[in-house]
Each structure stands twice: as C-alpha cells, then as structure tokens.
Amino acid sequence: MLGGEVEAGWIGSPASGARINVIHAAPPFRRLEITLLLENREIPFLWLFDRLRGKRDWLIIRATLRSPRRGEMEVGSAKRKAARRREQPWTWQEGPHGLAVAYQGPGAQKQVAALEPWLEAYGAHLHRFFWHKTDPHIQLQMKVGGLLPTPSEKFLADLQAAIGGAKHINK
C-alpha cells in the first residue's frame, strides 16, 4: 500500500516511539516519514506531569509529493488562525470540528475542497496540517487516541486519496 522501500526503527526505546521511512512511496507521495511519539509511561510522576500539561501520544506524518502543488494550505485551531492572520494574507474559512482552514496561491481552493472529506472524517483528531510548496510538502500531527478504532490501512488510504485528489494546476 505504501510502496517502495521501508525502513523502520525505534526512537530511543520502544517506550518512546517509532519511525517508519518509505522511500519511493506510492503516488501521490515520493517519500513518507511516519513517526509515532508516545507519552512517558515509564515514570509515573513524569507521566502525570506531562498529562496535566496536555501531552499525549502523537502521530506525525511528513510527506514529499511527486508533483508539488502551487497552492498552500494550513489547518489548525482557531487560536492559530488569529495569530497567523496578522502574518500573511491568507484566505480563511471555517473547517469541520472547529478547525480553521487557511489557503493561498494557484489551485489552493481545489486542494482545500479535495481535503474536506478527510477533514470531516479525521479532523476531530487533527492538531495541525500543513501543505506547502517546499519539501516536506505535507506535514500533519494527529492525536493517536482518537485514531485507535480506525485501521491504519484505511487512515493512510484516505489520506492518500485526499491528497491525490487535488491535482496539480499549471498557472
């Protein structure tokens, strides 16, 4: 499903997390890096401290596309929207699950439309999502807890379809 050569390994110890690198990944990706970061469970005091600060298990995906898009988008909380609005002239719209969606550039609105069904399905567990013109083109951070009932194959296939659905626009 992911295609290409796969390299996998632990980050530190198995209790810290794992990373999978896919070289020559299946389209629309050229390369994928999937990282699972686990909250501290080995030392109860640190676990409680981190838990009170809101640290959780995270799934982080970085992807390089075979054909980079000219548009850019960012999805995140409304708090990010307020801070980002002052920085650059992006177009903003409300997304599902209280997310703010910002986009700019040629074809960006089409990228947003292609991603909307994925945001409906997975947006409740999304912390942030970046789609930029520079490598890595896609970066996303998800809360693992909400994804546990979903098979990883389905999650990755849905992401692959959403990103592949926003075709390159030459302008």
mmCIF file with all atom_site columns, C-alpha atoms in Angstrom:
data_model
loop_
_atom_site.group_PDB
_atom_site.id
_atom_site.type_symbol
_atom_site.label_atom_id
_atom_site.label_alt_id
_atom_site.label_comp_id
_atom_site.label_asym_id
_atom_site.label_entity_id
_atom_site.label_seq_id
_atom_site.pdbx_PDB_ins_code
_atom_site.Cartn_x
_atom_site.Cartn_y
_atom_site.Cartn_z
_atom_site.occupancy
_atom_site.B_iso_or_equiv
_atom_site.pdbx_formal_charge
_atom_site.auth_seq_id
_atom_site.auth_comp_id
_atom_site.auth_asym_id
_atom_site.auth_atom_id
_atom_site.pdbx_PDB_model_num
ATOM 1   C CA . MET A 1 1   ? 0.000   0.000  0.000   1.00 0.00 ? 1   MET A CA 1
ATOM 2   C CA . LEU A 1 2   ? 2.764   2.475  0.901   1.00 0.00 ? 2   LEU A CA 1
ATOM 3   C CA . GLY A 1 3   ? 5.034   1.201  -1.855  1.00 0.00 ? 3   GLY A CA 1
ATOM 4   C CA . GLY A 1 4   ? 8.794   1.464  -2.078  1.00 0.00 ? 4   GLY A CA 1
ATOM 5   C CA . GLU A 1 5   ? 11.495  0.549  0.372   1.00 0.00 ? 5   GLU A CA 1
ATOM 6   C CA . VAL A 1 6   ? 10.531  0.678  4.042   1.00 0.00 ? 6   VAL A CA 1
ATOM 7   C CA . GLU A 1 7   ? 12.926  1.399  6.892   1.00 0.00 ? 7   GLU A CA 1
ATOM 8   C CA . ALA A 1 8   ? 11.625  1.168  10.457  1.00 0.00 ? 8   ALA A CA 1
ATOM 9   C CA . GLY A 1 9   ? 13.106  1.619  13.884  1.00 0.00 ? 9   GLY A CA 1
ATOM 10  C CA . TRP A 1 10  ? 12.582  2.721  17.440  1.00 0.00 ? 10  TRP A CA 1
ATOM 11  C CA . ILE A 1 11  ? 13.138  6.278  18.586  1.00 0.00 ? 11  ILE A CA 1
ATOM 12  C CA . GLY A 1 12  ? 15.248  5.792  21.677  1.00 0.00 ? 12  GLY A CA 1
ATOM 13  C CA . SER A 1 13  ? 13.499  2.883  23.379  1.00 0.00 ? 13  SER A CA 1
ATOM 14  C CA . PRO A 1 14  ? 10.274  1.118  22.331  1.00 0.00 ? 14  PRO A CA 1
ATOM 15  C CA . ALA A 1 15  ? 8.550   3.126  25.076  1.00 0.00 ? 15  ALA A CA 1
ATOM 16  C CA . SER A 1 16  ? 9.443   6.426  23.350  1.00 0.00 ? 16  SER A CA 1
ATOM 17  C CA . GLY A 1 17  ? 8.128   5.813  19.851  1.00 0.00 ? 17  GLY A CA 1
ATOM 18  C CA . ALA A 1 18  ? 8.890   4.530  16.389  1.00 0.00 ? 18  ALA A CA 1
ATOM 19  C CA . ARG A 1 19  ? 9.617   5.885  12.936  1.00 0.00 ? 19  ARG A CA 1
ATOM 20  C CA . ILE A 1 20  ? 8.904   4.426  9.507   1.00 0.00 ? 20  ILE A CA 1
ATOM 21  C CA . ASN A 1 21  ? 10.525  5.882  6.380   1.00 0.00 ? 21  ASN A CA 1
ATOM 22  C CA . VAL A 1 22  ? 9.148   4.932  2.978   1.00 0.00 ? 22  VAL A CA 1
ATOM 23  C CA . ILE A 1 23  ? 11.431  5.727  0.060   1.00 0.00 ? 23  ILE A CA 1
ATOM 24  C CA . HIS A 1 24  ? 9.837   5.636  -3.428  1.00 0.00 ? 24  HIS A CA 1
ATOM 25  C CA . ALA A 1 25  ? 6.372   5.695  -1.850  1.00 0.00 ? 25  ALA A CA 1
ATOM 26  C CA . ALA A 1 26  ? 3.163   5.077  -3.775  1.00 0.00 ? 26  ALA A CA 1
ATOM 27  C CA . PRO A 1 27  ? 1.641   8.097  -5.593  1.00 0.00 ? 27  PRO A CA 1
ATOM 28  C CA . PRO A 1 28  ? 0.932   10.868 -4.891  1.00 0.00 ? 28  PRO A CA 1
ATOM 29  C CA . PHE A 1 29  ? 3.841   10.558 -2.474  1.00 0.00 ? 29  PHE A CA 1
ATOM 30  C CA . ARG A 1 30  ? 7.512   10.295 -3.326  1.00 0.00 ? 30  ARG A CA 1
ATOM 31  C CA . ARG A 1 31  ? 8.682   9.834  0.260   1.00 0.00 ? 31  ARG A CA 1
ATOM 32  C CA . LEU A 1 32  ? 6.868   9.339  3.580   1.00 0.00 ? 32  LEU A CA 1
ATOM 33  C CA . GLU A 1 33  ? 8.062   9.609  7.147   1.00 0.00 ? 33  GLU A CA 1
ATOM 34  C CA . ILE A 1 34  ? 5.615   8.309  9.748   1.00 0.00 ? 34  ILE A CA 1
ATOM 35  C CA . THR A 1 35  ? 6.526   8.925  13.379  1.00 0.00 ? 35  THR A CA 1
ATOM 36  C CA . LEU A 1 36  ? 4.721   7.701  16.485  1.00 0.00 ? 36  LEU A CA 1
ATOM 37  C CA . LEU A 1 37  ? 5.679   9.592  19.641  1.00 0.00 ? 37  LEU A CA 1
ATOM 38  C CA . LEU A 1 38  ? 4.480   8.064  22.896  1.00 0.00 ? 38  LEU A CA 1
ATOM 39  C CA . GLU A 1 39  ? 3.871   9.975  26.104  1.00 0.00 ? 39  GLU A CA 1
ATOM 40  C CA . ASN A 1 40  ? 6.058   8.960  29.050  1.00 0.00 ? 40  ASN A CA 1
ATOM 41  C CA . ARG A 1 41  ? 4.632   5.870  30.742  1.00 0.00 ? 41  ARG A CA 1
ATOM 42  C CA . GLU A 1 42  ? 7.776   4.611  32.443  1.00 0.00 ? 42  GLU A CA 1
ATOM 43  C CA . ILE A 1 43  ? 7.931   7.101  35.322  1.00 0.00 ? 43  ILE A CA 1
ATOM 44  C CA . PRO A 1 44  ? 4.519   7.752  36.917  1.00 0.00 ? 44  PRO A CA 1
ATOM 45  C CA . PHE A 1 45  ? 5.436   11.208 38.217  1.00 0.00 ? 45  PHE A CA 1
ATOM 46  C CA . LEU A 1 46  ? 6.579   12.375 34.760  1.00 0.00 ? 46  LEU A CA 1
ATOM 47  C CA . TRP A 1 47  ? 3.529   10.766 33.151  1.00 0.00 ? 47  TRP A CA 1
ATOM 48  C CA . LEU A 1 48  ? 1.216   12.718 35.477  1.00 0.00 ? 48  LEU A CA 1
ATOM 49  C CA . PHE A 1 49  ? 3.135   15.958 34.941  1.00 0.00 ? 49  PHE A CA 1
ATOM 50  C CA . ASP A 1 50  ? 3.032   15.558 31.147  1.00 0.00 ? 50  ASP A CA 1
ATOM 51  C CA . ARG A 1 51  ? -0.616  14.514 31.231  1.00 0.00 ? 51  ARG A CA 1
ATOM 52  C CA . LEU A 1 52  ? -1.548  17.660 33.184  1.00 0.00 ? 52  LEU A CA 1
ATOM 53  C CA . ARG A 1 53  ? 0.318   19.720 30.569  1.00 0.00 ? 53  ARG A CA 1
ATOM 54  C CA . GLY A 1 54  ? -1.696  18.066 27.795  1.00 0.00 ? 54  GLY A CA 1
ATOM 55  C CA . LYS A 1 55  ? 0.993   15.799 26.344  1.00 0.00 ? 55  LYS A CA 1
ATOM 56  C CA . ARG A 1 56  ? -0.400  12.753 24.589  1.00 0.00 ? 56  ARG A CA 1
ATOM 57  C CA . ASP A 1 57  ? 0.604   10.170 22.023  1.00 0.00 ? 57  ASP A CA 1
ATOM 58  C CA . TRP A 1 58  ? 1.126   11.769 18.598  1.00 0.00 ? 58  TRP A CA 1
ATOM 59  C CA . LEU A 1 59  ? 1.195   10.516 15.036  1.00 0.00 ? 59  LEU A CA 1
ATOM 60  C CA . ILE A 1 60  ? 3.319   12.785 12.839  1.00 0.00 ? 60  ILE A CA 1
ATOM 61  C CA . ILE A 1 61  ? 3.458   12.365 9.073   1.00 0.00 ? 61  ILE A CA 1
ATOM 62  C CA . ARG A 1 62  ? 5.802   14.214 6.730   1.00 0.00 ? 62  ARG A CA 1
ATOM 63  C CA . ALA A 1 63  ? 5.466   13.605 3.015   1.00 0.00 ? 63  ALA A CA 1
ATOM 64  C CA . THR A 1 64  ? 7.195   14.725 -0.145  1.00 0.00 ? 64  THR A CA 1
ATOM 65  C CA . LEU A 1 65  ? 4.891   14.717 -3.170  1.00 0.00 ? 65  LEU A CA 1
ATOM 66  C CA . ARG A 1 66  ? 5.837   13.528 -6.641  1.00 0.00 ? 66  ARG A CA 1
ATOM 67  C CA . SER A 1 67  ? 4.259   16.684 -8.118  1.00 0.00 ? 67  SER A CA 1
ATOM 68  C CA . PRO A 1 68  ? 4.305   19.615 -5.692  1.00 0.00 ? 68  PRO A CA 1
ATOM 69  C CA . ARG A 1 69  ? 1.239   21.855 -5.794  1.00 0.00 ? 69  ARG A CA 1
ATOM 70  C CA . ARG A 1 70  ? 1.478   25.603 -6.235  1.00 0.00 ? 70  ARG A CA 1
ATOM 71  C CA . GLY A 1 71  ? -1.159  26.360 -3.647  1.00 0.00 ? 71  GLY A CA 1
ATOM 72  C CA . GLU A 1 72  ? -0.556  26.211 0.073   1.00 0.00 ? 72  GLU A CA 1
ATOM 73  C CA . MET A 1 73  ? -2.861  25.497 2.986   1.00 0.00 ? 73  MET A CA 1
ATOM 74  C CA . GLU A 1 74  ? -2.765  25.215 6.742   1.00 0.00 ? 74  GLU A CA 1
ATOM 75  C CA . VAL A 1 75  ? -5.358  23.708 9.042   1.00 0.00 ? 75  VAL A CA 1
ATOM 76  C CA . GLY A 1 76  ? -5.372  24.157 12.782  1.00 0.00 ? 76  GLY A CA 1
ATOM 77  C CA . SER A 1 77  ? -7.169  25.599 15.747  1.00 0.00 ? 77  SER A CA 1
ATOM 78  C CA . ALA A 1 78  ? -8.919  28.958 15.738  1.00 0.00 ? 78  ALA A CA 1
ATOM 79  C CA . LYS A 1 79  ? -6.136  30.245 18.030  1.00 0.00 ? 79  LYS A CA 1
ATOM 80  C CA . ARG A 1 80  ? -3.604  29.613 15.264  1.00 0.00 ? 80  ARG A CA 1
ATOM 81  C CA . LYS A 1 81  ? -5.902  31.459 12.892  1.00 0.00 ? 81  LYS A CA 1
ATOM 82  C CA . ALA A 1 82  ? -5.822  34.624 14.981  1.00 0.00 ? 82  ALA A CA 1
ATOM 83  C CA . ALA A 1 83  ? -2.023  34.586 15.197  1.00 0.00 ? 83  ALA A CA 1
ATOM 84  C CA . ARG A 1 84  ? -1.487  33.664 11.542  1.00 0.00 ? 84  ARG A CA 1
ATOM 85  C CA . ARG A 1 85  ? -3.936  36.255 10.177  1.00 0.00 ? 85  ARG A CA 1
ATOM 86  C CA . ARG A 1 86  ? -1.567  39.039 11.215  1.00 0.00 ? 86  ARG A CA 1
ATOM 87  C CA . GLU A 1 87  ? 1.402   37.445 9.440   1.00 0.00 ? 87  GLU A CA 1
ATOM 88  C CA . GLN A 1 88  ? 0.282   36.784 5.855   1.00 0.00 ? 88  GLN A CA 1
ATOM 89  C CA . PRO A 1 89  ? -2.651  37.495 3.553   1.00 0.00 ? 89  PRO A CA 1
ATOM 90  C CA . TRP A 1 90  ? -4.239  34.059 3.508   1.00 0.00 ? 90  TRP A CA 1
ATOM 91  C CA . THR A 1 91  ? -7.882  33.311 2.732   1.00 0.00 ? 91  THR A CA 1
ATOM 92  C CA . TRP A 1 92  ? -9.606  31.839 5.786   1.00 0.00 ? 92  TRP A CA 1
ATOM 93  C CA . GLN A 1 93  ? -12.640 29.610 6.170   1.00 0.00 ? 93  GLN A CA 1
ATOM 94  C CA . GLU A 1 94  ? -14.146 27.591 8.971   1.00 0.00 ? 94  GLU A CA 1
ATOM 95  C CA . GLY A 1 95  ? -13.490 23.884 8.756   1.00 0.00 ? 95  GLY A CA 1
ATOM 96  C CA . PRO A 1 96  ? -15.136 20.911 10.442  1.00 0.00 ? 96  PRO A CA 1
ATOM 97  C CA . HIS A 1 97  ? -14.617 20.188 14.132  1.00 0.00 ? 97  HIS A CA 1
ATOM 98  C CA . GLY A 1 98  ? -13.824 23.825 14.962  1.00 0.00 ? 98  GLY A CA 1
ATOM 99  C CA . LEU A 1 99  ? -10.760 23.910 12.727  1.00 0.00 ? 99  LEU A CA 1
ATOM 100 C CA . ALA A 1 100 ? -9.652  26.983 10.793  1.00 0.00 ? 100 ALA A CA 1
ATOM 101 C CA . VAL A 1 101 ? -8.516  26.438 7.199   1.00 0.00 ? 101 VAL A CA 1
ATOM 102 C CA . ALA A 1 102 ? -6.175  28.928 5.520   1.00 0.00 ? 102 ALA A CA 1
ATOM 103 C CA . TYR A 1 103 ? -5.062  28.829 1.903   1.00 0.00 ? 103 TYR A CA 1
ATOM 104 C CA . GLN A 1 104 ? -3.255  30.889 -0.710  1.00 0.00 ? 104 GLN A CA 1
ATOM 105 C CA . GLY A 1 105 ? -1.886  30.530 -4.221  1.00 0.00 ? 105 GLY A CA 1
ATOM 106 C CA . PRO A 1 106 ? -2.984  28.976 -7.510  1.00 0.00 ? 106 PRO A CA 1
ATOM 107 C CA . GLY A 1 107 ? -5.128  25.889 -7.054  1.00 0.00 ? 107 GLY A CA 1
ATOM 108 C CA . ALA A 1 108 ? -5.232  26.158 -3.268  1.00 0.00 ? 108 ALA A CA 1
ATOM 109 C CA . GLN A 1 109 ? -9.029  26.293 -3.154  1.00 0.00 ? 109 GLN A CA 1
ATOM 110 C CA . LYS A 1 110 ? -9.137  22.998 -5.079  1.00 0.00 ? 110 LYS A CA 1
ATOM 111 C CA . GLN A 1 111 ? -6.679  21.483 -2.582  1.00 0.00 ? 111 GLN A CA 1
ATOM 112 C CA . VAL A 1 112 ? -8.976  22.555 0.271   1.00 0.00 ? 112 VAL A CA 1
ATOM 113 C CA . ALA A 1 113 ? -12.026 21.048 -1.467  1.00 0.00 ? 113 ALA A CA 1
ATOM 114 C CA . ALA A 1 114 ? -10.202 17.735 -2.022  1.00 0.00 ? 114 ALA A CA 1
ATOM 115 C CA . LEU A 1 115 ? -9.178  17.586 1.637   1.00 0.00 ? 115 LEU A CA 1
ATOM 116 C CA . GLU A 1 116 ? -12.615 18.467 3.106   1.00 0.00 ? 116 GLU A CA 1
ATOM 117 C CA . PRO A 1 117 ? -13.993 14.876 3.270   1.00 0.00 ? 117 PRO A CA 1
ATOM 118 C CA . TRP A 1 118 ? -10.787 13.766 5.016   1.00 0.00 ? 118 TRP A CA 1
ATOM 119 C CA . LEU A 1 119 ? -11.103 16.662 7.483   1.00 0.00 ? 119 LEU A CA 1
ATOM 120 C CA . GLU A 1 120 ? -14.722 15.647 8.167   1.00 0.00 ? 120 GLU A CA 1
ATOM 121 C CA . ALA A 1 121 ? -13.621 12.096 8.938   1.00 0.00 ? 121 ALA A CA 1
ATOM 122 C CA . TYR A 1 122 ? -10.400 12.799 10.863  1.00 0.00 ? 122 TYR A CA 1
ATOM 123 C CA . GLY A 1 123 ? -10.469 16.488 11.811  1.00 0.00 ? 123 GLY A CA 1
ATOM 124 C CA . ALA A 1 124 ? -11.574 15.805 15.389  1.00 0.00 ? 124 ALA A CA 1
ATOM 125 C CA . HIS A 1 125 ? -8.175  14.164 15.970  1.00 0.00 ? 125 HIS A CA 1
ATOM 126 C CA . LEU A 1 126 ? -6.095  16.653 13.970  1.00 0.00 ? 126 LEU A CA 1
ATOM 127 C CA . HIS A 1 127 ? -3.750  19.004 15.783  1.00 0.00 ? 127 HIS A CA 1
ATOM 128 C CA . ARG A 1 128 ? -2.327  20.682 12.697  1.00 0.00 ? 128 ARG A CA 1
ATOM 129 C CA . PHE A 1 129 ? -1.909  20.129 8.973   1.00 0.00 ? 129 PHE A CA 1
ATOM 130 C CA . PHE A 1 130 ? 0.447   21.988 6.609   1.00 0.00 ? 130 PHE A CA 1
ATOM 131 C CA . TRP A 1 131 ? 0.540   21.699 2.821   1.00 0.00 ? 131 TRP A CA 1
ATOM 132 C CA . HIS A 1 132 ? 3.379   23.802 1.411   1.00 0.00 ? 132 HIS A CA 1
ATOM 133 C CA . LYS A 1 133 ? 5.267   24.224 -1.842  1.00 0.00 ? 133 LYS A CA 1
ATOM 134 C CA . THR A 1 134 ? 8.562   23.265 -0.204  1.00 0.00 ? 134 THR A CA 1
ATOM 135 C CA . ASP A 1 135 ? 9.751   19.854 0.967   1.00 0.00 ? 135 ASP A CA 1
ATOM 136 C CA . PRO A 1 136 ? 8.296   18.267 3.042   1.00 0.00 ? 136 PRO A CA 1
ATOM 137 C CA . HIS A 1 137 ? 5.127   19.315 1.228   1.00 0.00 ? 137 HIS A CA 1
ATOM 138 C CA . ILE A 1 138 ? 2.741   17.690 3.716   1.00 0.00 ? 138 ILE A CA 1
ATOM 139 C CA . GLN A 1 139 ? 3.136   17.756 7.495   1.00 0.00 ? 139 GLN A CA 1
ATOM 140 C CA . LEU A 1 140 ? 0.428   16.684 9.885   1.00 0.00 ? 140 LEU A CA 1
ATOM 141 C CA . GLN A 1 141 ? 0.135   15.915 13.562  1.00 0.00 ? 141 GLN A CA 1
ATOM 142 C CA . MET A 1 142 ? -2.698  13.728 14.868  1.00 0.00 ? 142 MET A CA 1
ATOM 143 C CA . LYS A 1 143 ? -3.830  12.685 18.347  1.00 0.00 ? 143 LYS A CA 1
ATOM 144 C CA . VAL A 1 144 ? -3.376  8.919  18.384  1.00 0.00 ? 144 VAL A CA 1
ATOM 145 C CA . GLY A 1 145 ? -6.105  8.193  20.950  1.00 0.00 ? 145 GLY A CA 1
ATOM 146 C CA . GLY A 1 146 ? -8.925  9.098  18.570  1.00 0.00 ? 146 GLY A CA 1
ATOM 147 C CA . LEU A 1 147 ? -7.472  7.051  15.724  1.00 0.00 ? 147 LEU A CA 1
ATOM 148 C CA . LEU A 1 148 ? -7.262  3.725  17.574  1.00 0.00 ? 148 LEU A CA 1
ATOM 149 C CA . PRO A 1 149 ? -10.595 2.346  16.250  1.00 0.00 ? 149 PRO A CA 1
ATOM 150 C CA . THR A 1 150 ? -9.537  3.093  12.648  1.00 0.00 ? 150 THR A CA 1
ATOM 151 C CA . PRO A 1 151 ? -7.341  0.563  10.825  1.00 0.00 ? 151 PRO A CA 1
ATOM 152 C CA . SER A 1 152 ? -4.066  2.194  9.783   1.00 0.00 ? 152 SER A CA 1
ATOM 153 C CA . GLU A 1 153 ? -4.569  0.994  6.195   1.00 0.00 ? 153 GLU A CA 1
ATOM 154 C CA . LYS A 1 154 ? -7.864  2.903  5.978   1.00 0.00 ? 154 LYS A CA 1
ATOM 155 C CA . PHE A 1 155 ? -6.420  6.054  7.532   1.00 0.00 ? 155 PHE A CA 1
ATOM 156 C CA . LEU A 1 156 ? -3.439  6.092  5.159   1.00 0.00 ? 156 LEU A CA 1
ATOM 157 C CA . ALA A 1 157 ? -5.554  5.195  2.100   1.00 0.00 ? 157 ALA A CA 1
ATOM 158 C CA . ASP A 1 158 ? -7.978  8.021  2.932   1.00 0.00 ? 158 ASP A CA 1
ATOM 159 C CA . LEU A 1 159 ? -5.090  10.482 3.311   1.00 0.00 ? 159 LEU A CA 1
ATOM 160 C CA . GLN A 1 160 ? -3.524  9.255  0.075   1.00 0.00 ? 160 GLN A CA 1
ATOM 161 C CA . ALA A 1 161 ? -6.843  9.680  -1.789  1.00 0.00 ? 161 ALA A CA 1
ATOM 162 C CA . ALA A 1 162 ? -7.477  13.164 -0.362  1.00 0.00 ? 162 ALA A CA 1
ATOM 163 C CA . ILE A 1 163 ? -4.032  14.455 -1.286  1.00 0.00 ? 163 ILE A CA 1
ATOM 164 C CA . GLY A 1 164 ? -4.062  12.700 -4.649  1.00 0.00 ? 164 GLY A CA 1
ATOM 165 C CA . GLY A 1 165 ? -7.479  14.228 -5.391  1.00 0.00 ? 165 GLY A CA 1
ATOM 166 C CA . ALA A 1 166 ? -6.016  17.734 -5.540  1.00 0.00 ? 166 ALA A CA 1
ATOM 167 C CA . LYS A 1 167 ? -4.363  17.621 -8.942  1.00 0.00 ? 167 LYS A CA 1
ATOM 168 C CA . HIS A 1 168 ? -1.525  19.924 -9.959  1.00 0.00 ? 168 HIS A CA 1
ATOM 169 C CA . ILE A 1 169 ? -2.747  23.099 -11.653 1.00 0.00 ? 169 ILE A CA 1
ATOM 170 C CA . ASN A 1 170 ? -0.428  24.856 -14.088 1.00 0.00 ? 170 ASN A CA 1
ATOM 171 C CA . LYS A 1 171 ? -0.949  28.603 -13.899 1.00 0.00 ? 171 LYS A CA 1
#
